[in-house]
Coordinates of C-alpha atoms in Angstrom, one line a residue:
Chain A
X944 CA 69.5 -18.1 -112.2
X945 CA 70.3 -16.1 -115.3
X946 CA 68.4 -16.8 -118.5
X947 CA 69.8 -15.9 -121.9
X948 CA 68.1 -12.8 -123.5
X949 CA 67.8 -14.5 -126.8
X950 CA 67.6 -18.2 -127.9
X951 CA 68.2 -19.6 -131.3
X952 CA 65.8 -22.4 -132.2
X953 CA 67.2 -25.0 -134.5
X954 CA 64.2 -26.5 -136.3
X955 CA 64.5 -30.2 -136.8
X956 CA 61.1 -31.2 -138.4
X957 CA 62.1 -31.6 -142.1
X958 CA 64.9 -34.0 -141.2
X959 CA 64.6 -35.5 -137.7
X960 CA 60.9 -35.1 -137.9
X961 CA 60.2 -36.8 -141.2
X962 CA 62.9 -39.3 -141.5
X963 CA 61.1 -42.0 -139.5
X964 CA 57.7 -41.3 -140.8
X965 CA 56.2 -44.7 -141.7
X966 CA 54.2 -45.6 -144.8
X967 CA 54.4 -44.0 -148.2
X968 CA 57.2 -41.6 -149.1
X969 CA 56.3 -38.0 -148.3
X970 CA 56.1 -36.0 -151.6
X971 CA 59.1 -33.7 -152.2
X972 CA 56.6 -30.8 -152.7
X973 CA 55.3 -31.3 -149.1
X974 CA 58.8 -31.2 -147.7
X975 CA 59.6 -28.1 -149.7
X976 CA 56.4 -26.3 -148.6
X977 CA 57.1 -27.3 -144.9
X978 CA 60.6 -25.8 -145.1
X979 CA 59.3 -22.6 -146.8
X980 CA 56.5 -22.2 -144.2
X981 CA 59.0 -22.7 -141.4
X982 CA 61.3 -20.0 -142.7
X983 CA 58.2 -17.7 -142.9
X984 CA 57.7 -18.2 -139.2
X985 CA 61.0 -16.5 -138.5
X986 CA 63.0 -19.6 -137.9
X987 CA 66.6 -19.0 -139.0
X988 CA 68.1 -22.5 -138.7
X989 CA 66.3 -25.4 -140.4
X990 CA 67.7 -28.9 -140.8
X991 CA 66.3 -29.4 -144.2
X992 CA 67.5 -32.9 -145.3
X993 CA 69.7 -35.9 -144.7
X994 CA 72.2 -37.0 -147.3
X995 CA 72.2 -40.6 -146.4
X996 CA 71.7 -43.7 -148.5
X997 CA 68.0 -44.1 -149.4
X998 CA 68.5 -47.8 -148.6
X999 CA 68.8 -46.8 -144.9
X1000 CA 66.4 -43.9 -144.7
X1001 CA 64.0 -44.0 -147.7
X1002 CA 62.1 -40.8 -146.5
X1003 CA 65.3 -38.8 -147.1
X1004 CA 65.9 -40.2 -150.6
X1005 CA 65.0 -36.9 -152.3
X1006 CA 67.4 -34.7 -150.3
X1007 CA 68.9 -33.0 -153.4
X1008 CA 65.5 -32.3 -154.9
X1009 CA 64.3 -30.8 -151.6
X1010 CA 67.3 -28.5 -151.4
X1011 CA 66.8 -27.5 -155.0
X1012 CA 63.1 -26.8 -154.5
X1013 CA 63.1 -24.5 -151.5
X1014 CA 62.8 -20.7 -151.7
X1015 CA 65.8 -19.7 -149.8
X1016 CA 65.3 -16.7 -147.5
X1017 CA 68.2 -14.4 -146.8
X1018 CA 69.6 -15.0 -143.3
X1019 CA 68.2 -18.5 -143.1
X1020 CA 70.6 -21.5 -142.7
X1021 CA 69.4 -24.6 -144.5
X1022 CA 71.4 -27.4 -142.9
X1023 CA 71.8 -31.1 -143.9
X1024 CA 72.9 -34.2 -142.1
X1025 CA 75.9 -35.8 -143.7
X1026 CA 76.9 -39.1 -142.2
X1027 CA 79.8 -39.7 -144.6
X1028 CA 81.9 -38.3 -147.5
X1029 CA 79.4 -39.3 -150.2
X1030 CA 76.7 -37.5 -148.2
X1031 CA 78.9 -34.4 -147.7
X1032 CA 79.7 -34.2 -151.4
X1033 CA 76.0 -34.4 -152.3
X1034 CA 75.2 -31.7 -149.7
X1035 CA 77.8 -29.4 -151.0
X1036 CA 76.5 -30.0 -154.5
X1037 CA 73.0 -29.2 -153.3
X1038 CA 74.3 -26.0 -151.7
X1039 CA 73.6 -26.8 -148.0
X1040 CA 74.5 -23.8 -145.9
X1041 CA 76.0 -26.1 -143.2
X1042 CA 76.2 -29.8 -142.5
X1043 CA 76.0 -32.0 -139.4
X1044 CA 77.7 -35.2 -138.2
X1045 CA 76.7 -37.4 -135.3
X1046 CA 78.1 -39.7 -132.7
X1047 CA 76.8 -40.9 -129.3
X1048 CA 77.8 -41.0 -125.7
X1049 CA 76.9 -44.6 -125.4
X1050 CA 79.2 -47.4 -126.7
X1051 CA 76.3 -49.8 -126.8
X1052 CA 74.2 -47.4 -128.9
X1053 CA 77.0 -46.6 -131.3
X1054 CA 77.7 -50.3 -131.7
X1055 CA 74.1 -51.1 -132.4
X1056 CA 73.4 -48.1 -134.6
X1057 CA 76.5 -47.7 -136.8
X1058 CA 78.3 -50.9 -135.9
X1059 CA 81.5 -49.4 -134.6
X1060 CA 83.0 -47.9 -131.4
X1061 CA 82.5 -44.2 -130.5
X1062 CA 86.2 -43.6 -131.3
X1063 CA 85.8 -45.2 -134.7
X1064 CA 82.7 -43.2 -135.4
X1065 CA 84.7 -40.0 -134.7
X1066 CA 87.6 -41.2 -136.9
X1067 CA 85.2 -41.7 -139.8
X1068 CA 84.2 -38.0 -139.6
X1069 CA 87.8 -36.8 -140.0
X1070 CA 87.7 -36.6 -143.8
X1071 CA 84.2 -35.1 -143.7
X1072 CA 85.4 -32.4 -141.4
X1073 CA 88.5 -31.8 -143.5
X1074 CA 86.6 -31.5 -146.8
X1075 CA 83.9 -29.3 -145.2
X1076 CA 86.6 -27.0 -143.9
X1077 CA 88.1 -26.6 -147.3
X1078 CA 84.7 -25.9 -148.8
X1079 CA 84.1 -23.3 -146.1
X1080 CA 81.1 -25.1 -144.7
X1081 CA 80.4 -25.1 -141.0
X1082 CA 79.8 -28.5 -139.3
X1083 CA 77.5 -29.1 -136.4
X1084 CA 78.0 -32.1 -134.2
X1085 CA 75.3 -34.2 -132.6
X1086 CA 75.9 -36.4 -129.5
X1087 CA 73.1 -38.9 -128.9
X1088 CA 72.0 -40.6 -125.7
X1089 CA 73.4 -37.9 -123.4
X1090 CA 71.0 -38.8 -120.5
X1091 CA 70.4 -42.5 -121.1
X1092 CA 70.6 -45.2 -123.7
X1093 CA 68.0 -47.8 -124.9
X1094 CA 70.6 -50.5 -124.7
X1095 CA 73.0 -49.8 -121.9
X1096 CA 70.7 -47.7 -119.6
X1097 CA 72.7 -45.1 -117.7
X1098 CA 75.3 -42.9 -119.5
X1099 CA 78.2 -41.3 -117.7
X1100 CA 78.2 -37.4 -118.0
X1101 CA 82.0 -37.6 -118.2
X1102 CA 81.6 -39.7 -121.4
X1103 CA 79.2 -37.1 -122.9
X1104 CA 81.9 -34.5 -122.1
X1105 CA 84.6 -36.5 -123.7
X1106 CA 82.7 -37.1 -127.0
X1107 CA 81.5 -33.4 -127.1
X1108 CA 85.1 -32.2 -126.6
X1109 CA 86.4 -34.5 -129.3
X1110 CA 83.8 -33.2 -131.8
X1111 CA 84.7 -29.6 -130.9
X1112 CA 88.4 -30.3 -131.4
X1113 CA 87.7 -32.0 -134.7
X1114 CA 86.2 -28.7 -135.8
X1115 CA 82.4 -28.7 -135.1
X1116 CA 81.3 -25.1 -134.4
X1117 CA 78.5 -26.3 -132.1
X1118 CA 77.7 -29.5 -130.2
X1119 CA 74.0 -30.5 -129.9
X1120 CA 73.4 -32.7 -126.8
X1121 CA 70.7 -35.2 -127.6
X1122 CA 68.5 -36.9 -125.0
X1123 CA 67.6 -39.4 -127.7
X1124 CA 65.1 -41.4 -125.7
X1125 CA 63.8 -38.6 -123.6
X1126 CA 64.6 -40.2 -120.2
X1127 CA 66.2 -37.2 -118.6
X1128 CA 64.9 -35.1 -115.7
X1129 CA 65.9 -31.6 -114.8
X1130 CA 68.6 -32.3 -112.2
X1131 CA 70.1 -34.9 -114.5
X1132 CA 70.2 -32.4 -117.3
X1133 CA 71.9 -29.9 -115.1
X1134 CA 74.5 -32.4 -114.0
X1135 CA 75.2 -33.6 -117.5
X1136 CA 75.6 -30.0 -118.7
X1137 CA 77.8 -29.1 -115.8
X1138 CA 80.2 -32.0 -116.8
X1139 CA 80.1 -31.1 -120.5
X1140 CA 80.5 -27.3 -120.0
X1141 CA 83.8 -28.0 -118.2
X1142 CA 85.2 -29.3 -121.5
X1143 CA 83.2 -27.3 -124.1
X1144 CA 82.2 -23.6 -123.6
X1145 CA 78.5 -23.3 -123.0
X1146 CA 78.0 -21.0 -125.9
X1147 CA 79.1 -23.8 -128.2
X1148 CA 76.4 -26.2 -126.8
X1149 CA 72.8 -26.8 -127.8
X1150 CA 70.0 -28.8 -126.1
X1151 CA 68.3 -31.4 -128.3
X1152 CA 65.8 -32.9 -125.9
X1153 CA 63.1 -35.4 -126.7
X1154 CA 59.8 -35.4 -124.8
X1155 CA 59.3 -39.2 -124.5
X1156 CA 58.7 -39.1 -120.8
X1157 CA 57.1 -35.6 -120.8
X1158 CA 60.1 -33.9 -119.2
X1159 CA 61.6 -32.0 -122.2
X1160 CA 60.2 -28.6 -121.3
X1161 CA 61.3 -28.9 -117.7
X1162 CA 64.7 -30.1 -118.8
X1163 CA 65.0 -27.1 -121.2
X1164 CA 64.0 -24.8 -118.4
X1165 CA 66.7 -26.3 -116.2
X1166 CA 69.5 -25.9 -118.8
X1167 CA 68.3 -22.4 -119.9
X1168 CA 68.9 -21.5 -116.2
X1169 CA 72.5 -22.7 -116.8
X1170 CA 73.0 -20.5 -119.9
X1171 CA 72.1 -22.8 -122.8
X1172 CA 71.0 -20.5 -125.6
X1173 CA 70.4 -22.9 -128.6
X1174 CA 67.5 -25.3 -128.6
X1175 CA 66.6 -28.0 -131.2
X1176 CA 62.9 -28.7 -131.6
X1177 CA 60.4 -30.0 -134.2
X1178 CA 57.1 -28.3 -135.1
X1179 CA 54.0 -30.4 -134.0
X1180 CA 56.5 -32.7 -132.2
X1181 CA 57.0 -34.3 -135.6
X1182 CA 59.2 -37.4 -135.4
X1183 CA 57.8 -39.7 -132.8
X1184 CA 60.0 -42.1 -130.9
X1185 CA 61.5 -45.1 -132.9
X1186 CA 62.0 -46.9 -129.6
X1187 CA 58.4 -46.9 -128.3
X1188 CA 55.4 -47.0 -130.6
X1189 CA 53.0 -44.1 -130.0
X1190 CA 55.4 -42.3 -127.7
X1191 CA 56.7 -38.8 -128.2
X1192 CA 60.1 -37.9 -129.7
X1193 CA 61.3 -34.4 -130.5
X1194 CA 59.9 -31.7 -128.3
X1195 CA 57.4 -29.5 -130.1
X1196 CA 58.7 -26.2 -131.3
X1197 CA 55.4 -24.5 -130.4
X1198 CA 55.7 -25.7 -126.7
X1199 CA 59.4 -24.6 -126.5
X1200 CA 58.5 -21.2 -127.9
X1201 CA 55.6 -20.8 -125.4
X1202 CA 58.1 -21.6 -122.6
X1203 CA 60.7 -19.1 -124.0
X1204 CA 58.1 -16.4 -124.4
X1205 CA 57.0 -17.0 -120.8
X1206 CA 60.6 -16.5 -119.7
X1207 CA 60.8 -13.2 -121.6
X1208 CA 63.4 -14.7 -124.0
X1209 CA 63.5 -13.4 -127.6
X1210 CA 63.6 -15.8 -130.6
X1211 CA 62.4 -13.8 -133.5
X1212 CA 59.8 -16.5 -134.2
X1213 CA 56.0 -16.0 -134.6
X1214 CA 54.0 -18.4 -132.4
X1215 CA 50.7 -18.3 -134.2
X1216 CA 52.4 -18.9 -137.6
X1217 CA 54.3 -21.8 -136.1
X1218 CA 51.0 -23.2 -134.7
X1219 CA 49.4 -22.9 -138.2
X1220 CA 52.4 -24.6 -139.8
X1221 CA 52.2 -27.5 -137.3
X1222 CA 48.4 -27.9 -137.9
X1223 CA 49.0 -27.8 -141.7
X1224 CA 51.7 -30.5 -141.7
X1225 CA 49.8 -32.7 -139.2
X1226 CA 46.7 -32.6 -141.4
X1227 CA 48.8 -33.1 -144.6
X1228 CA 50.4 -36.2 -143.1
X1229 CA 47.2 -37.3 -141.3
X1230 CA 49.2 -37.3 -138.1
X1231 CA 48.3 -36.4 -134.5
X1232 CA 49.6 -32.9 -133.7
X1233 CA 52.1 -33.5 -130.8
X1234 CA 52.2 -29.9 -129.7
X1235 CA 50.0 -29.2 -126.6
X1236 CA 50.1 -25.5 -127.3
X1237 CA 48.7 -26.1 -130.8
X1238 CA 45.9 -28.3 -129.4
X1239 CA 45.1 -25.7 -126.8
X1240 CA 44.8 -23.0 -129.4
X1241 CA 42.9 -25.2 -131.7
X1242 CA 43.2 -25.7 -135.5
X1243 CA 42.7 -22.5 -137.3
X1244 CA 42.1 -24.3 -140.6
X1245 CA 43.7 -21.2 -142.0
Chain B
X591 CA 67.6 -24.5 -104.8
X592 CA 66.3 -26.9 -102.1
X593 CA 63.8 -29.6 -103.0
X594 CA 61.5 -31.2 -100.4
X595 CA 62.6 -34.7 -99.4
X596 CA 59.1 -36.1 -99.7
X597 CA 56.1 -35.0 -101.7
X598 CA 52.5 -35.9 -101.1
X599 CA 50.6 -36.6 -104.3
X600 CA 46.9 -35.7 -104.2
X601 CA 45.2 -37.9 -106.8
X602 CA 42.4 -36.2 -108.7
X603 CA 41.3 -38.7 -111.3
X604 CA 38.1 -40.1 -109.8
X605 CA 36.7 -36.6 -109.4
X606 CA 38.5 -33.9 -111.5
X607 CA 39.4 -36.5 -114.0
X608 CA 36.0 -38.1 -114.6
X609 CA 33.6 -35.3 -113.9
X610 CA 33.8 -33.9 -117.5
X611 CA 34.0 -37.2 -119.2
X612 CA 31.5 -36.9 -122.1
X613 CA 29.0 -39.6 -123.3
X614 CA 27.4 -42.2 -121.2
X615 CA 27.6 -42.3 -117.4
X616 CA 30.7 -44.2 -116.2
X617 CA 29.5 -47.2 -114.1
X618 CA 29.9 -46.9 -110.4
X619 CA 31.8 -50.2 -110.4
X620 CA 34.5 -48.7 -112.7
X621 CA 34.9 -45.7 -110.4
X622 CA 35.2 -47.9 -107.4
X623 CA 37.8 -50.1 -109.1
X624 CA 39.7 -47.0 -110.1
X625 CA 39.9 -45.7 -106.6
X626 CA 40.8 -49.2 -105.2
X627 CA 43.6 -49.6 -107.8
X628 CA 44.9 -46.1 -107.0
X629 CA 45.1 -46.8 -103.3
X630 CA 47.1 -50.0 -104.2
X631 CA 49.6 -47.9 -106.0
X632 CA 50.5 -46.3 -102.6
X633 CA 48.6 -43.1 -103.1
X634 CA 47.4 -41.8 -99.8
X635 CA 45.2 -38.9 -100.8
X636 CA 42.4 -39.5 -103.4
X637 CA 39.6 -37.2 -104.3
X638 CA 37.0 -39.8 -104.7
X639 CA 33.8 -38.0 -105.6
X640 CA 31.9 -34.7 -105.9
X641 CA 28.7 -34.1 -103.9
X642 CA 27.2 -31.7 -106.4
X643 CA 23.7 -31.7 -108.0
X644 CA 23.6 -34.4 -110.8
X645 CA 21.8 -31.7 -112.7
X646 CA 25.1 -29.9 -113.0
X647 CA 27.6 -32.7 -113.1
X648 CA 25.8 -35.9 -114.2
X649 CA 29.0 -38.0 -114.0
X650 CA 29.2 -37.4 -110.2
X651 CA 25.6 -38.4 -109.5
X652 CA 26.6 -41.7 -107.8
X653 CA 28.9 -40.1 -105.3
X654 CA 27.3 -41.8 -102.3
X655 CA 27.4 -45.2 -104.0
X656 CA 31.1 -44.7 -104.9
X657 CA 32.0 -43.8 -101.3
X658 CA 30.0 -46.8 -100.1
X659 CA 31.6 -49.2 -102.6
X660 CA 35.3 -48.6 -102.1
X661 CA 37.6 -50.8 -100.1
X662 CA 39.0 -48.4 -97.6
X663 CA 42.7 -48.8 -96.9
X664 CA 44.2 -47.8 -93.6
X665 CA 46.0 -44.5 -93.9
X666 CA 44.3 -43.4 -97.1
X667 CA 42.3 -40.2 -97.2
X668 CA 39.2 -40.4 -99.4
X669 CA 38.2 -36.8 -100.1
X670 CA 35.1 -35.3 -101.6
X671 CA 34.3 -32.0 -103.2
X672 CA 31.4 -30.3 -101.5
X673 CA 30.2 -27.0 -103.1
X674 CA 27.5 -26.4 -100.6
X675 CA 25.8 -27.5 -97.4
X676 CA 23.7 -30.1 -99.0
X677 CA 26.8 -31.6 -100.5
X678 CA 28.7 -31.5 -97.2
X679 CA 25.8 -33.3 -95.4
X680 CA 25.8 -36.0 -98.1
X681 CA 29.6 -36.3 -97.9
X682 CA 29.5 -36.7 -94.1
X683 CA 26.8 -39.2 -94.4
X684 CA 29.0 -41.1 -97.0
X685 CA 31.9 -41.0 -94.5
X686 CA 34.2 -38.8 -96.6
X687 CA 37.6 -38.5 -94.7
X688 CA 37.9 -34.8 -95.8
X689 CA 36.1 -32.4 -98.0
X690 CA 37.0 -29.6 -100.3
X691 CA 35.5 -26.2 -101.3
X692 CA 36.6 -24.0 -104.2
X693 CA 36.8 -20.4 -105.3
X694 CA 38.8 -18.6 -107.9
X695 CA 41.3 -15.7 -108.2
X696 CA 39.5 -14.3 -111.2
X697 CA 36.3 -12.3 -110.7
X698 CA 35.3 -13.0 -114.3
X699 CA 35.7 -16.7 -113.9
X700 CA 33.7 -16.8 -110.6
X701 CA 31.0 -14.7 -112.1
X702 CA 30.7 -17.0 -115.2
X703 CA 31.1 -20.2 -113.2
X704 CA 29.1 -19.8 -110.1
X705 CA 27.3 -16.5 -110.8
X706 CA 28.6 -14.5 -107.9
X707 CA 31.7 -12.4 -106.8
X708 CA 34.7 -14.0 -105.2
X709 CA 33.7 -12.4 -101.9
X710 CA 30.2 -13.9 -102.2
X711 CA 31.6 -17.3 -103.1
X712 CA 33.7 -17.3 -99.9
X713 CA 30.7 -16.2 -97.8
X714 CA 28.8 -19.2 -99.1
X715 CA 31.4 -21.5 -97.7
X716 CA 31.1 -20.1 -94.2
X717 CA 28.4 -22.5 -93.0
X718 CA 30.1 -25.4 -94.8
X719 CA 33.3 -24.7 -92.9
X720 CA 31.5 -24.3 -89.7
X721 CA 29.6 -27.6 -90.0
X722 CA 32.7 -29.5 -91.2
X723 CA 34.6 -28.1 -88.2
X724 CA 31.9 -29.4 -85.8
X725 CA 31.9 -32.8 -87.5
X726 CA 35.7 -32.9 -87.2
X727 CA 36.3 -33.1 -90.9
X728 CA 39.2 -31.2 -92.5
X729 CA 38.5 -28.9 -95.4
X730 CA 40.8 -28.3 -98.3
X731 CA 40.4 -25.2 -100.4
X732 CA 40.9 -24.9 -104.2
X733 CA 41.7 -21.6 -105.8
X734 CA 41.2 -21.7 -109.6
X735 CA 42.7 -19.6 -112.4
X736 CA 45.9 -18.7 -110.4
X737 CA 48.0 -18.1 -113.5
X738 CA 45.3 -17.0 -116.0
X739 CA 41.6 -16.9 -116.7
X740 CA 39.7 -18.0 -119.9
X741 CA 37.5 -14.9 -119.6
X742 CA 39.7 -12.0 -118.2
X743 CA 43.2 -13.2 -119.3
X744 CA 45.8 -12.1 -116.8
X745 CA 45.3 -12.7 -113.1
X746 CA 47.1 -10.6 -110.4
X747 CA 49.3 -12.8 -108.1
X748 CA 48.2 -10.4 -105.2
X749 CA 44.6 -11.4 -105.9
X750 CA 45.6 -15.1 -105.7
X751 CA 47.3 -14.4 -102.4
X752 CA 44.2 -12.6 -101.0
X753 CA 41.8 -15.4 -101.9
X754 CA 44.2 -18.1 -100.6
X755 CA 44.6 -16.2 -97.3
X756 CA 40.9 -15.8 -96.9
X757 CA 40.4 -19.5 -97.4
X758 CA 43.1 -20.3 -94.9
X759 CA 41.5 -17.9 -92.4
X760 CA 38.1 -19.5 -92.9
X761 CA 39.7 -22.8 -91.7
X762 CA 41.0 -24.6 -94.8
X763 CA 44.0 -26.8 -93.7
X764 CA 45.5 -26.5 -97.2
X765 CA 45.1 -24.3 -100.2
X766 CA 45.5 -25.9 -103.7
X767 CA 46.6 -23.4 -106.3
X768 CA 45.0 -24.3 -109.6
X769 CA 46.3 -23.3 -113.0
X770 CA 42.9 -24.2 -114.4
X771 CA 43.7 -23.5 -118.0
X772 CA 47.3 -24.5 -117.9
X773 CA 48.7 -21.2 -119.3
X774 CA 51.4 -20.7 -116.7
X775 CA 55.2 -20.9 -117.3
X776 CA 57.9 -21.5 -114.7
X777 CA 58.8 -17.9 -113.8
X778 CA 55.1 -17.0 -113.6
X779 CA 54.6 -19.9 -111.3
X780 CA 57.4 -18.8 -109.1
X781 CA 56.2 -15.2 -109.0
X782 CA 52.7 -16.3 -108.2
X783 CA 53.9 -18.5 -105.4
X784 CA 56.2 -15.8 -104.0
X785 CA 53.1 -13.5 -103.7
X786 CA 51.0 -16.2 -102.1
X787 CA 53.6 -17.6 -99.7
X788 CA 53.9 -14.1 -98.1
X789 CA 50.3 -14.6 -96.9
X790 CA 50.0 -18.4 -96.5
X791 CA 52.9 -20.6 -95.2
X792 CA 54.3 -22.7 -98.0
X793 CA 53.6 -25.9 -96.1
X794 CA 49.9 -25.1 -96.4
X795 CA 50.0 -24.8 -100.2
X796 CA 49.6 -27.3 -103.0
X797 CA 50.2 -27.0 -106.7
X798 CA 47.3 -28.1 -109.0
X799 CA 48.7 -27.5 -112.5
X800 CA 47.1 -28.4 -115.8
X801 CA 49.2 -29.3 -118.8
X802 CA 47.2 -27.6 -121.4
X803 CA 50.2 -25.7 -122.8
X804 CA 52.7 -28.5 -122.0
X805 CA 54.3 -26.5 -119.2
X806 CA 53.0 -28.4 -116.1
X807 CA 56.1 -30.5 -115.4
X808 CA 58.3 -27.4 -115.8
X809 CA 56.1 -25.4 -113.6
X810 CA 56.0 -28.1 -110.9
X811 CA 59.8 -28.3 -111.1
X812 CA 59.9 -24.5 -110.5
X813 CA 57.7 -24.5 -107.5
X814 CA 59.3 -27.6 -106.0
X815 CA 62.5 -25.6 -106.0
X816 CA 60.6 -23.0 -103.9
X817 CA 59.5 -25.7 -101.4
X818 CA 56.1 -26.8 -102.5
X819 CA 55.6 -30.4 -101.2
X820 CA 52.0 -31.3 -102.2
X821 CA 51.1 -31.9 -105.9
X822 CA 47.7 -32.6 -107.4
X823 CA 47.7 -34.9 -110.4
X824 CA 45.4 -37.3 -112.3
X825 CA 46.4 -40.7 -113.6
X826 CA 46.6 -40.9 -117.4
X827 CA 46.0 -37.2 -117.4
X828 CA 42.3 -38.0 -117.0
X829 CA 40.1 -35.0 -117.3
X830 CA 41.0 -33.1 -120.5
X831 CA 40.4 -29.4 -120.8
X832 CA 36.8 -28.2 -120.9
X833 CA 38.0 -25.0 -122.5
X834 CA 39.7 -26.5 -125.6
X835 CA 38.5 -29.7 -127.3
X836 CA 41.3 -32.3 -127.5
X837 CA 43.6 -30.3 -125.3
X838 CA 45.2 -31.6 -122.1
X839 CA 43.9 -30.8 -118.6
X840 CA 45.2 -32.3 -115.4
X841 CA 48.9 -33.2 -115.4
X842 CA 49.4 -37.0 -115.5
X843 CA 50.4 -38.5 -112.2
X844 CA 52.8 -40.9 -113.9
X845 CA 54.7 -37.9 -115.5
X846 CA 54.8 -36.1 -112.1
X847 CA 56.1 -39.2 -110.3
X848 CA 58.8 -39.7 -113.0
X849 CA 59.9 -36.1 -112.4
X850 CA 59.9 -36.5 -108.6
X851 CA 61.8 -39.8 -108.8
X852 CA 64.4 -38.0 -111.0
X853 CA 64.8 -35.3 -108.4
X854 CA 65.3 -38.0 -105.7
X855 CA 62.0 -37.1 -103.9
X856 CA 60.1 -39.8 -102.1
X857 CA 56.3 -40.3 -102.6
X858 CA 55.6 -43.8 -101.4
X859 CA 54.0 -44.5 -104.8
X860 CA 54.8 -47.3 -107.2
X861 CA 55.3 -46.0 -110.8
X862 CA 54.7 -49.3 -112.6
X863 CA 51.5 -49.9 -110.8
X864 CA 50.4 -46.4 -111.6
X865 CA 51.2 -46.9 -115.2
X866 CA 49.2 -50.1 -115.2
X867 CA 46.3 -48.3 -113.6
X868 CA 46.4 -45.5 -116.2
X869 CA 46.4 -48.0 -119.0
X870 CA 43.5 -49.9 -117.5
X871 CA 41.3 -46.9 -117.0
X872 CA 42.2 -45.5 -120.5
X873 CA 41.2 -48.9 -122.1
X874 CA 38.1 -49.1 -120.0
X875 CA 36.9 -45.6 -121.0
X876 CA 38.2 -46.1 -124.6
X877 CA 40.2 -42.9 -124.0
X878 CA 43.7 -41.8 -125.2
X879 CA 46.2 -42.2 -122.4
X880 CA 47.5 -38.7 -121.6
X881 CA 50.6 -39.8 -119.7
X882 CA 53.8 -39.6 -121.8
X883 CA 55.6 -41.9 -119.4
X884 CA 52.8 -44.5 -119.8
X885 CA 53.1 -44.3 -123.6
X886 CA 56.9 -44.6 -123.4
X887 CA 56.7 -47.7 -121.3
X888 CA 53.9 -49.2 -123.4
X889 CA 50.7 -50.9 -122.4
X890 CA 51.5 -54.0 -120.3
X891 CA 48.1 -55.5 -121.0
X892 CA 48.5 -56.8 -117.4

């Protein structure tokens, strides 16, 4: 057992957290304020927007305005999801510090989600990777469904390893392993990571775990033991689960930070400010706060 | 790392889960049905009632009626909390299969909660232990605040060890270690257990962890690695946290069972029936279901 001394938190709430928010469009000013508040908490990596067709993800339709509106802090990376060339060009135009592409470890999920095979999904990223490289922009890769798939059920860890390796070889600087439906348990997480880390160095891997079955903190503890030092999370657990109404999605950043502090791991992030930010955005969106740490500490009402 | 092959779940919902339920008194018939449903799930240890003055805990005022009303299943232990001699006598009269007493590892908590020192709280149990022994009834011991106290903050693991050892020596067959306010994290849980298991054999210890800070499943994983094989839990996370409104208390049995199944540990308990039972009691009490597994699987509406 050897934990990393520092962990980098990659904050997902402005993108992964808000993209599925039902109802009216969230005002651009709210997104901008959320991102600014998050950077004030000491978070250095924030996925700020998704440059995707507003036909598919209406909540992300103002990505360029969001990127233009934020108060950029020195040392903070404002990242954007770019599923295709058009998205990449808009992200470059909007001065995203880095971009991200995604695939999945499940053929059934890829087929259902983006209507192609995993191999085809990777091929589609080739020009995005090439253009990003020329523009000097780093690309992060997401692999979804690493511990289970809503359509095919079990997912082979070897398949996760193959997709992660392919994304690394295509030029991604880091591969974020997503338990998209939160079905993993700690030993499964360890075994999946063992398979992947044979193909991709562990310092190029991140854990993106959802808390749908209440296991995310335990799963993170298990992979931190293995040396994972980058964790994706979303303040107030913003995001929910598109596969089960009322269920949890992204693990709450506050709860992750509480775990990391308990393990003596440095993050440079202020827990109380993060709790305040989570309460603020939950109130603003009239949404249940999905962080247990935040509920335990109560709403400060600032 | 060596996990136990089987784990005994001690179901807390009828007592620890319901005792703090605000508002109107829960009908005896509902409690009886809850207990009967829990036994149908395959749970073999159920804390069914508390024989305490209804002046202090009104929700437990019908303890004798509850014990008289349940359909006792062979092999199932129906336990009762008995804070004093009067409670013990009533529990024996009501044919409780075993009883339980409690103390705490925090002087401040004991003083505030039962207005005496830890040493005095233990002395008060002496006649209860003696009478139970003569009646041939096993006594379980709870130690509260093993990883933190709402009044004094930090709690010394050595102090937990001393109280646990004292309860064992007084005749308790098992000591349940309670993270009453759910502040623990996995390494803290391991260190606490290491200290206690030097004084009390690990097969006489149980983990009673609350999920107030979202860490209970991770903490359980950590102590299962150390050999803990008895876990207290409450279906639907029934109970809440009396120290923070809206916060979580008892870890949900469904989420614990999902973890255990993922680790390949046998419990003899049926997850789907447990989920159904949690949805049923949550609906019946018009209460939020605190199990993430239950929310992920949805309400079956039976």
